[in-house]
PDB file of C-alpha atoms in Angstrom:
ATOM      1  CA  MET F   1       3.473   1.012  -9.739  1.00 80.00           C
ATOM      2  CA  LEU F   2       7.067   1.586  -8.676  1.00 88.00           C
ATOM      3  CA  GLU F   3       7.341   1.500  -4.887  1.00 86.00           C
ATOM      4  CA  THR F   4      10.337   3.712  -4.143  1.00 86.00           C
ATOM      5  CA  GLU F   5      10.114   3.155  -0.376  1.00 82.00           C
ATOM      6  CA  ALA F   6      10.175  -0.621  -0.822  1.00 86.00           C
ATOM      7  CA  LEU F   7      13.201  -0.238  -3.101  1.00 90.00           C
ATOM      8  CA  ARG F   8      14.925   1.951  -0.529  1.00 87.00           C
ATOM      9  CA  ARG F   9      14.329  -0.613   2.217  1.00 86.00           C
ATOM     10  CA  ALA F  10      15.560  -3.445  -0.011  1.00 90.00           C
ATOM     11  CA  LEU F  11      18.719  -1.531  -0.922  1.00 92.00           C
ATOM     12  CA  ALA F  12      19.430  -1.042   2.761  1.00 87.00           C
ATOM     13  CA  ARG F  13      19.744  -4.848   2.919  1.00 89.00           C
ATOM     14  CA  ALA F  14      21.591  -5.466  -0.350  1.00 91.00           C
ATOM     15  CA  PRO F  15      23.906  -3.365  -2.550  1.00 92.00           C
ATOM     16  CA  ARG F  16      22.017  -4.352  -5.698  1.00 94.00           C
ATOM     17  CA  VAL F  17      18.411  -5.352  -6.179  1.00 97.00           C
ATOM     18  CA  VAL F  18      16.754  -6.740  -9.279  1.00 97.00           C
ATOM     19  CA  ARG F  19      13.206  -5.550  -9.742  1.00 98.00           C
ATOM     20  CA  VAL F  20      11.093  -7.985 -11.742  1.00 98.00           C
ATOM     21  CA  VAL F  21       8.027  -6.203 -13.077  1.00 97.00           C
ATOM     22  CA  VAL F  22       5.120  -7.424 -15.180  1.00 97.00           C
ATOM     23  CA  ALA F  23       5.564  -5.177 -18.219  1.00 96.00           C
ATOM     24  CA  ASP F  24       2.788  -6.594 -20.396  1.00 95.00           C
ATOM     25  CA  THR F  25       0.111  -9.283 -20.353  1.00 95.00           C
ATOM     26  CA  ARG F  26      -2.057 -11.113 -22.851  1.00 92.00           C
ATOM     27  CA  GLY F  27      -5.072 -13.130 -21.865  1.00 91.00           C
ATOM     28  CA  SER F  28      -5.514 -14.495 -18.353  1.00 88.00           C
ATOM     29  CA  THR F  29      -2.531 -13.903 -16.032  1.00 90.00           C
ATOM     30  CA  PRO F  30      -2.003 -14.154 -12.260  1.00 89.00           C
ATOM     31  CA  ARG F  31      -0.971 -10.489 -11.845  1.00 92.00           C
ATOM     32  CA  GLU F  32      -1.578  -7.203 -13.596  1.00 93.00           C
ATOM     33  CA  VAL F  33       0.837  -4.932 -15.469  1.00 95.00           C
ATOM     34  CA  GLY F  34       2.981  -3.097 -12.925  1.00 94.00           C
ATOM     35  CA  ALA F  35       3.002  -5.908 -10.361  1.00 94.00           C
ATOM     36  CA  ALA F  36       6.575  -6.404  -9.204  1.00 95.00           C
ATOM     37  CA  MET F  37       8.927  -8.127  -6.813  1.00 96.00           C
ATOM     38  CA  LEU F  38      12.377  -7.200  -5.517  1.00 96.00           C
ATOM     39  CA  VAL F  39      15.103  -9.843  -5.476  1.00 97.00           C
ATOM     40  CA  GLY F  40      18.595  -9.761  -4.006  1.00 96.00           C
ATOM     41  CA  ALA F  41      21.453 -12.200  -4.387  1.00 95.00           C
ATOM     42  CA  GLU F  42      20.068 -14.259  -1.497  1.00 94.00           C
ATOM     43  CA  GLY F  43      16.474 -14.376  -2.685  1.00 94.00           C
ATOM     44  CA  LEU F  44      13.109 -12.617  -2.604  1.00 94.00           C
ATOM     45  CA  LEU F  45      12.998  -9.382  -0.594  1.00 92.00           C
ATOM     46  CA  HIS F  46       9.574  -7.947  -1.356  1.00 90.00           C
ATOM     47  CA  GLY F  47       6.480  -8.421  -3.495  1.00 91.00           C
ATOM     48  CA  THR F  48       5.141 -11.075  -5.852  1.00 93.00           C
ATOM     49  CA  ILE F  49       4.337 -11.506  -9.535  1.00 94.00           C
ATOM     50  CA  GLY F  50       1.807 -14.237  -8.857  1.00 90.00           C
ATOM     51  CA  GLY F  51       3.696 -17.218  -7.495  1.00 87.00           C
ATOM     52  CA  GLY F  52       4.072 -20.607  -9.132  1.00 87.00           C
ATOM     53  CA  THR F  53       6.770 -21.735 -11.526  1.00 89.00           C
ATOM     54  CA  LEU F  54       6.784 -18.366 -13.301  1.00 91.00           C
ATOM     55  CA  GLU F  55       7.823 -16.580 -10.118  1.00 94.00           C
ATOM     56  CA  HIS F  56      10.241 -19.324  -9.063  1.00 94.00           C
ATOM     57  CA  GLU F  57      12.127 -19.144 -12.352  1.00 94.00           C
ATOM     58  CA  ALA F  58      12.056 -15.338 -12.378  1.00 96.00           C
ATOM     59  CA  ILE F  59      13.570 -15.240  -8.882  1.00 97.00           C
ATOM     60  CA  ALA F  60      16.366 -17.594  -9.953  1.00 96.00           C
ATOM     61  CA  ARG F  61      17.149 -15.393 -12.954  1.00 96.00           C
ATOM     62  CA  ALA F  62      17.032 -12.241 -10.819  1.00 97.00           C
ATOM     63  CA  ARG F  63      19.356 -13.717  -8.191  1.00 97.00           C
ATOM     64  CA  GLY F  64      21.880 -14.396 -10.931  1.00 96.00           C
ATOM     65  CA  LEU F  65      21.683 -10.783 -12.102  1.00 95.00           C
ATOM     66  CA  ALA F  66      22.055  -9.514  -8.543  1.00 95.00           C
ATOM     67  CA  ARG F  67      25.203 -11.616  -8.073  1.00 94.00           C
ATOM     68  CA  HIS F  68      26.695 -10.904 -11.497  1.00 93.00           C
ATOM     69  CA  PRO F  69      25.373  -7.584 -12.870  1.00 90.00           C
ATOM     70  CA  GLY F  70      24.641  -7.547 -16.567  1.00 91.00           C
ATOM     71  CA  PRO F  71      22.243  -5.939 -19.038  1.00 93.00           C
ATOM     72  CA  ASP F  72      18.592  -5.665 -18.042  1.00 94.00           C
ATOM     73  CA  GLN F  73      16.508  -8.520 -19.434  1.00 95.00           C
ATOM     74  CA  VAL F  74      13.041  -8.867 -20.905  1.00 95.00           C
ATOM     75  CA  GLN F  75      11.256 -12.174 -21.405  1.00 93.00           C
ATOM     76  CA  THR F  76       7.815 -13.145 -22.664  1.00 92.00           C
ATOM     77  CA  GLN F  77       6.511 -16.408 -21.245  1.00 88.00           C
ATOM     78  CA  ALA F  78       3.364 -18.361 -22.124  1.00 88.00           C
ATOM     79  CA  LEU F  79       1.503 -19.555 -19.037  1.00 83.00           C
ATOM     80  CA  GLY F  80       0.811 -23.081 -20.148  1.00 74.00           C
ATOM     81  CA  PRO F  81       1.614 -26.687 -19.252  1.00 68.00           C
ATOM     82  CA  ASP F  82       5.373 -26.123 -19.543  1.00 65.00           C
ATOM     83  CA  LEU F  83       5.183 -23.971 -16.412  1.00 67.00           C
ATOM     84  CA  GLY F  84       2.597 -26.132 -14.721  1.00 65.00           C
ATOM     85  CA  GLN F  85       0.150 -23.233 -14.969  1.00 65.00           C
ATOM     86  CA  CYS F  86      -3.185 -23.195 -16.726  1.00 63.00           C
ATOM     87  CA  CYS F  87      -3.904 -19.459 -16.945  1.00 64.00           C
ATOM     88  CA  GLY F  88      -3.659 -19.690 -20.723  1.00 72.00           C
ATOM     89  CA  GLY F  89      -2.268 -16.196 -21.196  1.00 86.00           C
ATOM     90  CA  ALA F  90       1.223 -14.784 -21.583  1.00 91.00           C
ATOM     91  CA  VAL F  91       3.274 -12.366 -19.526  1.00 94.00           C
ATOM     92  CA  THR F  92       6.253 -10.160 -20.343  1.00 95.00           C
ATOM     93  CA  LEU F  93       8.697  -9.710 -17.463  1.00 97.00           C
ATOM     94  CA  PHE F  94      11.305  -6.974 -17.215  1.00 97.00           C
ATOM     95  CA  HIS F  95      14.342  -7.682 -15.005  1.00 98.00           C
ATOM     96  CA  GLU F  96      15.868  -4.332 -14.047  1.00 97.00           C
ATOM     97  CA  THR F  97      18.877  -3.880 -11.753  1.00 96.00           C
ATOM     98  CA  TRP F  98      18.741  -1.084  -9.179  1.00 96.00           C
ATOM     99  CA  ASP F  99      21.298   0.400  -6.817  1.00 93.00           C
ATOM    100  CA  ALA F 100      21.240   3.430  -4.517  1.00 91.00           C
ATOM    101  CA  ALA F 101      22.596   5.781  -7.188  1.00 91.00           C
ATOM    102  CA  LYS F 102      19.910   4.800  -9.694  1.00 92.00           C
ATOM    103  CA  LEU F 103      17.162   5.215  -7.100  1.00 91.00           C
ATOM    104  CA  ALA F 104      18.488   8.652  -6.126  1.00 87.00           C
ATOM    105  CA  GLY F 105      18.009   9.764  -9.731  1.00 89.00           C
ATOM    106  CA  VAL F 106      14.286   9.001  -9.764  1.00 88.00           C
ATOM    107  CA  GLU F 107      12.220  12.198  -9.760  1.00 84.00           C
ATOM    108  CA  GLY F 108       8.653  13.241 -10.402  1.00 84.00           C
ATOM    109  CA  ASP F 109       5.513  11.121 -10.311  1.00 87.00           C
ATOM    110  CA  VAL F 110       6.183   8.840 -13.297  1.00 92.00           C
ATOM    111  CA  ILE F 111       9.115   6.837 -14.624  1.00 93.00           C
ATOM    112  CA  ALA F 112       9.329   5.932 -18.316  1.00 94.00           C
ATOM    113  CA  ARG F 113      12.169   3.958 -19.901  1.00 95.00           C
ATOM    114  CA  PRO F 114      12.733   1.686 -22.903  1.00 95.00           C
ATOM    115  CA  LEU F 115      12.878  -2.074 -22.560  1.00 95.00           C
ATOM    116  CA  PRO F 116      15.860  -3.834 -24.150  1.00 93.00           C
ATOM    117  CA  GLY F 117      15.522  -3.659 -27.917  1.00 92.00           C
ATOM    118  CA  ALA F 118      13.219  -0.621 -27.940  1.00 93.00           C
ATOM    119  CA  PRO F 119      14.290   2.742 -29.431  1.00 91.00           C
ATOM    120  CA  ASP F 120      16.195   5.026 -27.058  1.00 93.00           C
ATOM    121  CA  GLU F 121      14.252   8.061 -28.233  1.00 95.00           C
ATOM    122  CA  MET F 122      10.905   8.416 -26.489  1.00 96.00           C
ATOM    123  CA  PRO F 123       8.070   7.650 -28.955  1.00 94.00           C
ATOM    124  CA  PHE F 124       5.519  10.373 -29.634  1.00 95.00           C
ATOM    125  CA  ALA F 125       2.752   8.182 -28.177  1.00 93.00           C
ATOM    126  CA  VAL F 126       4.585   8.051 -24.847  1.00 95.00           C
ATOM    127  CA  THR F 127       5.303  11.789 -24.877  1.00 95.00           C
ATOM    128  CA  ARG F 128       1.634  12.512 -25.545  1.00 95.00           C
ATOM    129  CA  LEU F 129       0.443  10.124 -22.834  1.00 94.00           C
ATOM    130  CA  LEU F 130       2.732  11.721 -20.231  1.00 93.00           C
ATOM    131  CA  ALA F 131       1.679  15.231 -21.277  1.00 94.00           C
ATOM    132  CA  THR F 132      -2.001  14.306 -20.994  1.00 92.00           C
ATOM    133  CA  ALA F 133      -1.433  12.822 -17.542  1.00 88.00           C
ATOM    134  CA  ARG F 134       0.327  15.991 -16.361  1.00 88.00           C
ATOM    135  CA  ALA F 135      -2.452  18.189 -17.734  1.00 90.00           C
ATOM    136  CA  GLN F 136      -5.112  16.124 -15.975  1.00 87.00           C
ATOM    137  CA  GLY F 137      -3.132  15.832 -12.750  1.00 83.00           C
ATOM    138  CA  VAL F 138      -3.642  12.055 -12.684  1.00 83.00           C
ATOM    139  CA  PRO F 139      -0.667   9.666 -13.058  1.00 84.00           C
ATOM    140  CA  PRO F 140      -1.008   7.232 -15.974  1.00 90.00           C
ATOM    141  CA  LYS F 141      -1.551   3.557 -15.347  1.00 90.00           C
ATOM    142  CA  ALA F 142       1.401   1.220 -15.677  1.00 94.00           C
ATOM    143  CA  GLY F 143       1.712   0.015 -19.244  1.00 94.00           C
ATOM    144  CA  LEU F 144       3.962  -0.869 -22.161  1.00 95.00           C
ATOM    145  CA  HIS F 145       3.775   1.563 -25.084  1.00 95.00           C
ATOM    146  CA  GLU F 146       5.877   0.989 -28.217  1.00 95.00           C
ATOM    147  CA  GLY F 147       8.545  -0.764 -26.167  1.00 95.00           C
ATOM    148  CA  TRP F 148       8.598   1.844 -23.394  1.00 96.00           C
ATOM    149  CA  LEU F 149       7.436   0.896 -19.900  1.00 96.00           C
ATOM    150  CA  ILE F 150       5.551   3.619 -18.056  1.00 95.00           C
ATOM    151  CA  GLU F 151       4.986   3.333 -14.310  1.00 95.00           C
ATOM    152  CA  PRO F 152       3.627   5.817 -11.790  1.00 91.00           C
ATOM    153  CA  LEU F 153       5.657   6.136  -8.617  1.00 88.00           C
ATOM    154  CA  ALA F 154       3.843   4.729  -5.613  1.00 76.00           C
ATOM    155  CA  ARG F 155       3.516   7.356  -2.942  1.00 69.00           C
ATOM    156  CA  PRO F 156       1.376   6.963   0.166  1.00 66.00           C
ATOM    157  CA  GLU F 157      -2.078   8.117  -0.868  1.00 70.00           C
ATOM    158  CA  ARG F 158      -3.641   7.536   2.537  1.00 83.00           C
ATOM    159  CA  GLU F 159      -2.393   8.441   5.994  1.00 89.00           C
ATOM    160  CA  LEU F 160      -3.830   5.795   8.314  1.00 94.00           C
ATOM    161  CA  TRP F 161      -3.477   6.123  12.094  1.00 96.00           C
ATOM    162  CA  ILE F 162      -4.274   3.007  14.106  1.00 97.00           C
ATOM    163  CA  TRP F 163      -4.834   3.710  17.794  1.00 98.00           C
ATOM    164  CA  GLY F 164      -4.297   0.583  19.881  1.00 97.00           C
ATOM    165  CA  ALA F 165      -1.917  -2.383  19.707  1.00 96.00           C
ATOM    166  CA  GLY F 166      -4.067  -5.025  21.361  1.00 95.00           C
ATOM    167  CA  HIS F 167      -5.414  -8.145  19.663  1.00 95.00           C
ATOM    168  CA  VAL F 168      -7.534  -6.245  17.143  1.00 94.00           C
ATOM    169  CA  GLY F 169      -4.853  -3.628  16.495  1.00 95.00           C
ATOM    170  CA  ARG F 170      -2.252  -6.296  15.795  1.00 96.00           C
ATOM    171  CA  ALA F 171      -4.605  -8.207  13.514  1.00 95.00           C
ATOM    172  CA  LEU F 172      -5.439  -5.017  11.627  1.00 95.00           C
ATOM    173  CA  VAL F 173      -1.818  -4.058  11.101  1.00 96.00           C
ATOM    174  CA  SER F 174      -0.871  -7.559   9.928  1.00 94.00           C
ATOM    175  CA  VAL F 175      -3.664  -7.520   7.336  1.00 93.00           C
ATOM    176  CA  ILE F 176      -3.475  -3.880   6.237  1.00 91.00           C
ATOM    177  CA  ALA F 177       0.275  -3.152   6.269  1.00 90.00           C
ATOM    178  CA  PRO F 178       1.022  -5.008   2.980  1.00 85.00           C
ATOM    179  CA  LEU F 179      -1.587  -2.972   1.074  1.00 82.00           C
ATOM    180  CA  PRO F 180      -0.090  -0.430  -1.340  1.00 75.00           C
ATOM    181  CA  GLY F 181      -0.599   3.303  -0.965  1.00 76.00           C
ATOM    182  CA  LEU F 182      -0.841   3.365   2.836  1.00 83.00           C
ATOM    183  CA  ALA F 183       1.349   5.190   5.337  1.00 86.00           C
ATOM    184  CA  ILE F 184       0.488   3.663   8.721  1.00 92.00           C
ATOM    185  CA  THR F 185       1.170   5.265  12.093  1.00 94.00           C
ATOM    186  CA  TRP F 186       0.520   2.876  14.995  1.00 96.00           C
ATOM    187  CA  VAL F 187      -0.031   4.391  18.432  1.00 97.00           C
ATOM    188  CA  ASP F 188      -0.356   2.929  21.929  1.00 97.00           C
ATOM    189  CA  THR F 189       0.512   3.956  25.464  1.00 95.00           C
ATOM    190  CA  ALA F 190       3.845   2.135  25.920  1.00 95.00           C
ATOM    191  CA  PRO F 191       6.522   0.353  23.833  1.00 94.00           C
ATOM    192  CA  GLU F 192       5.771  -2.996  25.457  1.00 96.00           C
ATOM    193  CA  ARG F 193       2.232  -2.838  24.086  1.00 96.00           C
ATOM    194  CA  PHE F 194       3.616  -3.480  20.578  1.00 96.00           C
ATOM    195  CA  PRO F 195       4.813  -6.794  19.096  1.00 95.00           C
ATOM    196  CA  ASP F 196       8.534  -7.423  18.735  1.00 94.00           C
ATOM    197  CA  GLN F 197       8.344  -7.290  14.939  1.00 92.00           C
ATOM    198  CA  ILE F 198       6.774  -4.243  13.284  1.00 92.00           C
ATOM    199  CA  PRO F 199       5.824  -4.681   9.609  1.00 89.00           C
ATOM    200  CA  GLU F 200       7.663  -2.684   6.971  1.00 81.00           C
ATOM    201  CA  GLY F 201       6.143   0.712   6.309  1.00 79.00           C
ATOM    202  CA  VAL F 202       4.556   0.999   9.761  1.00 90.00           C
ATOM    203  CA  THR F 203       5.683   3.726  12.166  1.00 90.00           C
ATOM    204  CA  MET F 204       5.398   2.659  15.813  1.00 93.00           C
ATOM    205  CA  LEU F 205       4.604   5.594  18.105  1.00 93.00           C
ATOM    206  CA  PRO F 206       4.321   4.938  21.861  1.00 94.00           C
ATOM    207  CA  ALA F 207       2.811   7.810  23.865  1.00 94.00           C
ATOM    208  CA  ALA F 208       1.650   7.953  27.474  1.00 94.00           C
ATOM    209  CA  ASP F 209      -1.244  10.220  26.433  1.00 96.00           C
ATOM    210  CA  PRO F 210      -2.130   9.265  22.835  1.00 96.00           C
ATOM    211  CA  ALA F 211      -4.845  11.911  22.472  1.00 96.00           C
ATOM    212  CA  ARG F 212      -2.146  14.594  22.624  1.00 95.00           C
ATOM    213  CA  LEU F 213      -0.738  13.204  19.363  1.00 95.00           C
ATOM    214  CA  MET F 214      -3.959  13.785  17.429  1.00 96.00           C
ATOM    215  CA  PRO F 215      -3.087  17.404  16.493  1.00 93.00           C
ATOM    216  CA  HIS F 216       0.041  16.052  14.786  1.00 92.00           C
ATOM    217  CA  ALA F 217      -1.986  13.869  12.400  1.00 92.00           C
ATOM    218  CA  PRO F 218      -2.699  15.418   8.982  1.00 90.00           C
ATOM    219  CA  PRO F 219      -6.240  16.826   8.810  1.00 91.00           C
ATOM    220  CA  HIS F 220      -7.039  14.418   5.949  1.00 91.00           C
ATOM    221  CA  ALA F 221      -5.755  11.359   7.854  1.00 93.00           C
ATOM    222  CA  GLU F 222      -7.933   8.317   8.484  1.00 94.00           C
ATOM    223  CA  HIS F 223      -8.206   6.968  12.028  1.00 96.00           C
ATOM    224  CA  LEU F 224      -9.126   3.583  13.476  1.00 96.00           C
ATOM    225  CA  ILE F 225      -9.669   3.807  17.239  1.00 97.00           C
ATOM    226  CA  LEU F 226      -9.539   0.501  19.125  1.00 95.00           C
ATOM    227  CA  THR F 227      -7.617   0.907  22.368  1.00 96.00           C
ATOM    228  CA  TYR F 228      -7.924  -1.143  25.559  1.00 95.00           C
ATOM    229  CA  SER F 229      -9.777   1.682  27.356  1.00 96.00           C
ATOM    230  CA  HIS F 230     -13.208   3.228  26.709  1.00 96.00           C
ATOM    231  CA  GLN F 231     -11.956   6.392  28.408  1.00 96.00           C
ATOM    232  CA  LEU F 232      -9.026   6.586  25.999  1.00 97.00           C
ATOM    233  CA  ASP F 233     -11.291   5.810  23.039  1.00 97.00           C
ATOM    234  CA  LEU F 234     -13.527   8.713  24.067  1.00 98.00           C
ATOM    235  CA  ALA F 235     -10.580  11.085  24.451  1.00 98.00           C
ATOM    236  CA  LEU F 236      -9.363  10.126  20.981  1.00 98.00           C
ATOM    237  CA  CYS F 237     -12.803  10.661  19.435  1.00 98.00           C
ATOM    238  CA  ASP F 238     -12.963  14.080  21.105  1.00 98.00           C
ATOM    239  CA  ALA F 239      -9.481  14.972  19.838  1.00 98.00           C
ATOM    240  CA  ALA F 240     -10.276  13.723  16.324  1.00 98.00           C
ATOM    241  CA  LEU F 241     -13.407  15.864  16.129  1.00 98.00           C
ATOM    242  CA  ARG F 242     -11.408  18.907  17.177  1.00 97.00           C
ATOM    243  CA  ARG F 243      -8.624  18.145  14.701  1.00 96.00           C
ATOM    244  CA  GLY F 244     -10.678  17.079  11.702  1.00 96.00           C
ATOM    245  CA  PHE F 245     -10.190  13.891   9.683  1.00 95.00           C
ATOM    246  CA  GLY F 246     -10.756  12.177   6.380  1.00 92.00           C
ATOM    247  CA  PHE F 247     -12.312   9.181   8.130  1.00 92.00           C
ATOM    248  CA  CYS F 248     -12.645   8.090  11.734  1.00 95.00           C
ATOM    249  CA  GLY F 249     -13.789   4.643  12.795  1.00 94.00           C
ATOM    250  CA  LEU F 250     -14.377   3.392  16.329  1.00 95.00           C
ATOM    251  CA  ILE F 251     -14.565  -0.223  17.410  1.00 93.00           C
ATOM    252  CA  GLY F 252     -17.568  -0.947  19.585  1.00 91.00           C
ATOM    253  CA  SER F 253     -21.203  -1.898  19.939  1.00 90.00           C
ATOM    254  CA  ALA F 254     -24.344   0.137  19.344  1.00 91.00           C
ATOM    255  CA  SER F 255     -24.705   0.743  23.092  1.00 94.00           C
ATOM    256  CA  LYS F 256     -21.108   1.960  23.395  1.00 95.00           C
ATOM    257  CA  TRP F 257     -21.622   4.346  20.504  1.00 96.00           C
ATOM    258  CA  ALA F 258     -24.864   5.654  22.005  1.00 96.00           C
ATOM    259  CA  ARG F 259     -23.015   6.516  25.244  1.00 96.00           C
ATOM    260  CA  PHE F 260     -20.162   8.086  23.288  1.00 97.00           C
ATOM    261  CA  ARG F 261     -22.532  10.257  21.238  1.00 97.00           C
ATOM    262  CA  SER F 262     -24.049  11.608  24.432  1.00 97.00           C
ATOM    263  CA  ARG F 263     -20.669  12.292  26.026  1.00 97.00           C
ATOM    264  CA  LEU F 264     -19.236  13.893  22.903  1.00 98.00           C
ATOM    265  CA  ALA F 265     -22.262  16.171  22.702  1.00 98.00           C
ATOM    266  CA  ALA F 266     -21.661  17.149  26.340  1.00 97.00           C
ATOM    267  CA  LEU F 267     -18.103  18.058  25.337  1.00 97.00           C
ATOM    268  CA  GLY F 268     -19.510  20.582  22.869  1.00 97.00           C
ATOM    269  CA  HIS F 269     -19.566  18.729  19.559  1.00 98.00           C
ATOM    270  CA  GLU F 270     -22.481  19.176  17.171  1.00 97.00           C
ATOM    271  CA  PRO F 271     -24.518  16.037  16.345  1.00 96.00           C
ATOM    272  CA  ALA F 272     -23.702  16.353  12.639  1.00 97.00           C
ATOM    273  CA  ARG F 273     -19.976  16.344  13.422  1.00 96.00           C
ATOM    274  CA  ILE F 274     -20.309  13.397  15.793  1.00 97.00           C
ATOM    275  CA  ALA F 275     -22.135  11.462  13.070  1.00 96.00           C
ATOM    276  CA  GLY F 276     -18.950  11.686  11.008  1.00 96.00           C
ATOM    277  CA  ILE F 277     -17.430   8.971  13.206  1.00 96.00           C
ATOM    278  CA  SER F 278     -18.241   5.443  12.034  1.00 93.00           C
ATOM    279  CA  CYS F 279     -19.111   2.849  14.660  1.00 92.00           C
ATOM    280  CA  PRO F 280     -18.885  -0.101  14.379  1.00 88.00           C
ATOM    281  CA  ILE F 281     -16.080  -0.433  11.840  1.00 88.00           C
ATOM    282  CA  GLY F 282     -15.573  -2.953   9.072  1.00 85.00           C
ATOM    283  CA  GLN F 283     -18.232  -5.538   8.341  1.00 87.00           C
ATOM    284  CA  PRO F 284     -19.843  -6.698  11.608  1.00 83.00           C
ATOM    285  CA  GLU F 285     -21.567  -9.613   9.881  1.00 86.00           C
ATOM    286  CA  LEU F 286     -18.169 -11.287   9.429  1.00 87.00           C
ATOM    287  CA  GLY F 287     -17.799 -11.807  13.176  1.00 86.00           C
ATOM    288  CA  LYS F 288     -16.052 -10.456  16.264  1.00 85.00           C
ATOM    289  CA  HIS F 289     -12.780 -12.382  16.184  1.00 91.00           C
ATOM    290  CA  PRO F 290      -9.830  -9.964  15.764  1.00 91.00           C
ATOM    291  CA  GLN F 291      -8.921 -11.440  12.375  1.00 92.00           C
ATOM    292  CA  GLU F 292     -12.549 -11.237  11.222  1.00 92.00           C
ATOM    293  CA  ILE F 293     -12.672  -7.582  12.226  1.00 91.00           C
ATOM    294  CA  ALA F 294      -9.366  -6.968  10.441  1.00 92.00           C
ATOM    295  CA  VAL F 295     -10.586  -8.589   7.223  1.00 93.00           C
ATOM    296  CA  GLY F 296     -13.772  -6.507   7.338  1.00 92.00           C
ATOM    297  CA  VAL F 297     -11.860  -3.255   7.810  1.00 89.00           C
ATOM    298  CA  ALA F 298      -9.392  -4.145   5.043  1.00 88.00           C
ATOM    299  CA  CYS F 299     -12.314  -4.890   2.734  1.00 90.00           C
ATOM    300  CA  GLU F 300     -13.827  -1.506   3.572  1.00 84.00           C
ATOM    301  CA  LEU F 301     -10.540   0.262   2.797  1.00 80.00           C
ATOM    302  CA  LEU F 302     -10.131  -1.551  -0.526  1.00 82.00           C
ATOM    303  CA  THR F 303     -13.739  -0.873  -1.511  1.00 83.00           C
ATOM    304  CA  THR F 304     -13.292   2.830  -0.825  1.00 73.00           C
ATOM    305  CA  THR F 305     -10.094   2.898  -2.883  1.00 68.00           C
ATOM    306  CA  ALA F 306     -11.673   1.039  -5.811  1.00 69.00           C
ATOM    307  CA  ARG F 307     -14.703   3.335  -5.762  1.00 72.00           C
ATOM    308  CA  LYS F 308     -12.557   6.475  -5.903  1.00 64.00           C
ATOM    309  CA  GLU F 309     -10.357   5.046  -8.654  1.00 61.00           C
ATOM    310  CA  ALA F 310     -13.458   4.168 -10.670  1.00 63.00           C
ATOM    311  CA  MET F 311     -14.586   7.788 -10.391  1.00 59.00           C
ATOM    312  CA  GLY F 312     -11.188   8.871 -11.698  1.00 53.00           C
ATOM    313  CA  GLY F 313     -10.017  10.405  -8.446  1.00 46.00           C
ATOM    314  CA  ARG F 314      -7.197   9.683  -6.068  1.00 44.00           C
ATOM    315  CA  THR F 315      -7.705   8.571  -2.500  1.00 39.00           C
ATOM    316  CA  ALA F 316      -6.721  11.330  -0.107  1.00 36.00           C
TER     317      ALA F 316
END
């Protein structure tokens, strides 16, 4: 999946970036087709193709291309003793140089191009695959077809709003931010509540009265409410119920949620609507440490995504 936003951020740091993408695999490999990393002249900027000697050598080759631009390169490598890896499979890597002009020319939901040595004219199999994907409204999976690499463009499929930048909020953002397909908005009451470094792809939004921001969230957005104040948590739950949401999770105990249900009902919300809020969030059996909560929530998000993909749908 081609992450255009990651490319844009990388090109803000370097005039040229080499994208190394797994174009094809055979047997057991550390990453799937479409996995990619971005490399500048000074080194790795984003992503991974699985680590180890394979990645180390690919980065060295990509740095050379970033310093001295040349033709795009394709290489098939067996993952055996020569690389100090025992996967036993083989991987085909495509080294492709990008600059701002090339990125500006990317349009639509899918990019298809020939690898070096493949015919310039798009094969009928690729044309048919793209036409079928358009007709079904579902982007095709990344794959190599008769020498042509097809990749869907990665666009945020889920709008996730995290309310609170305390210990749990910070742990959540650190775990969740690297996941693909997420656009994260992070809200708290003041700028000093946030860490000095905000992960890439996360929008920091300080607001004295966070609940007043809820109407600005998309109605399909997902919300994780975990502020330092029960009063603020309640106000956010109230605002979320009035706005509508794709998912809303609240950190807390069974007793806290029982009190909140009563108070939300007093504010005029129907019990069936209140039941749409999940409390507690994540997987409580993992523990109460901030990192344990974060891992549980991340697992829940990934499980939901995998379930929807298995049903052939897209996460909204």
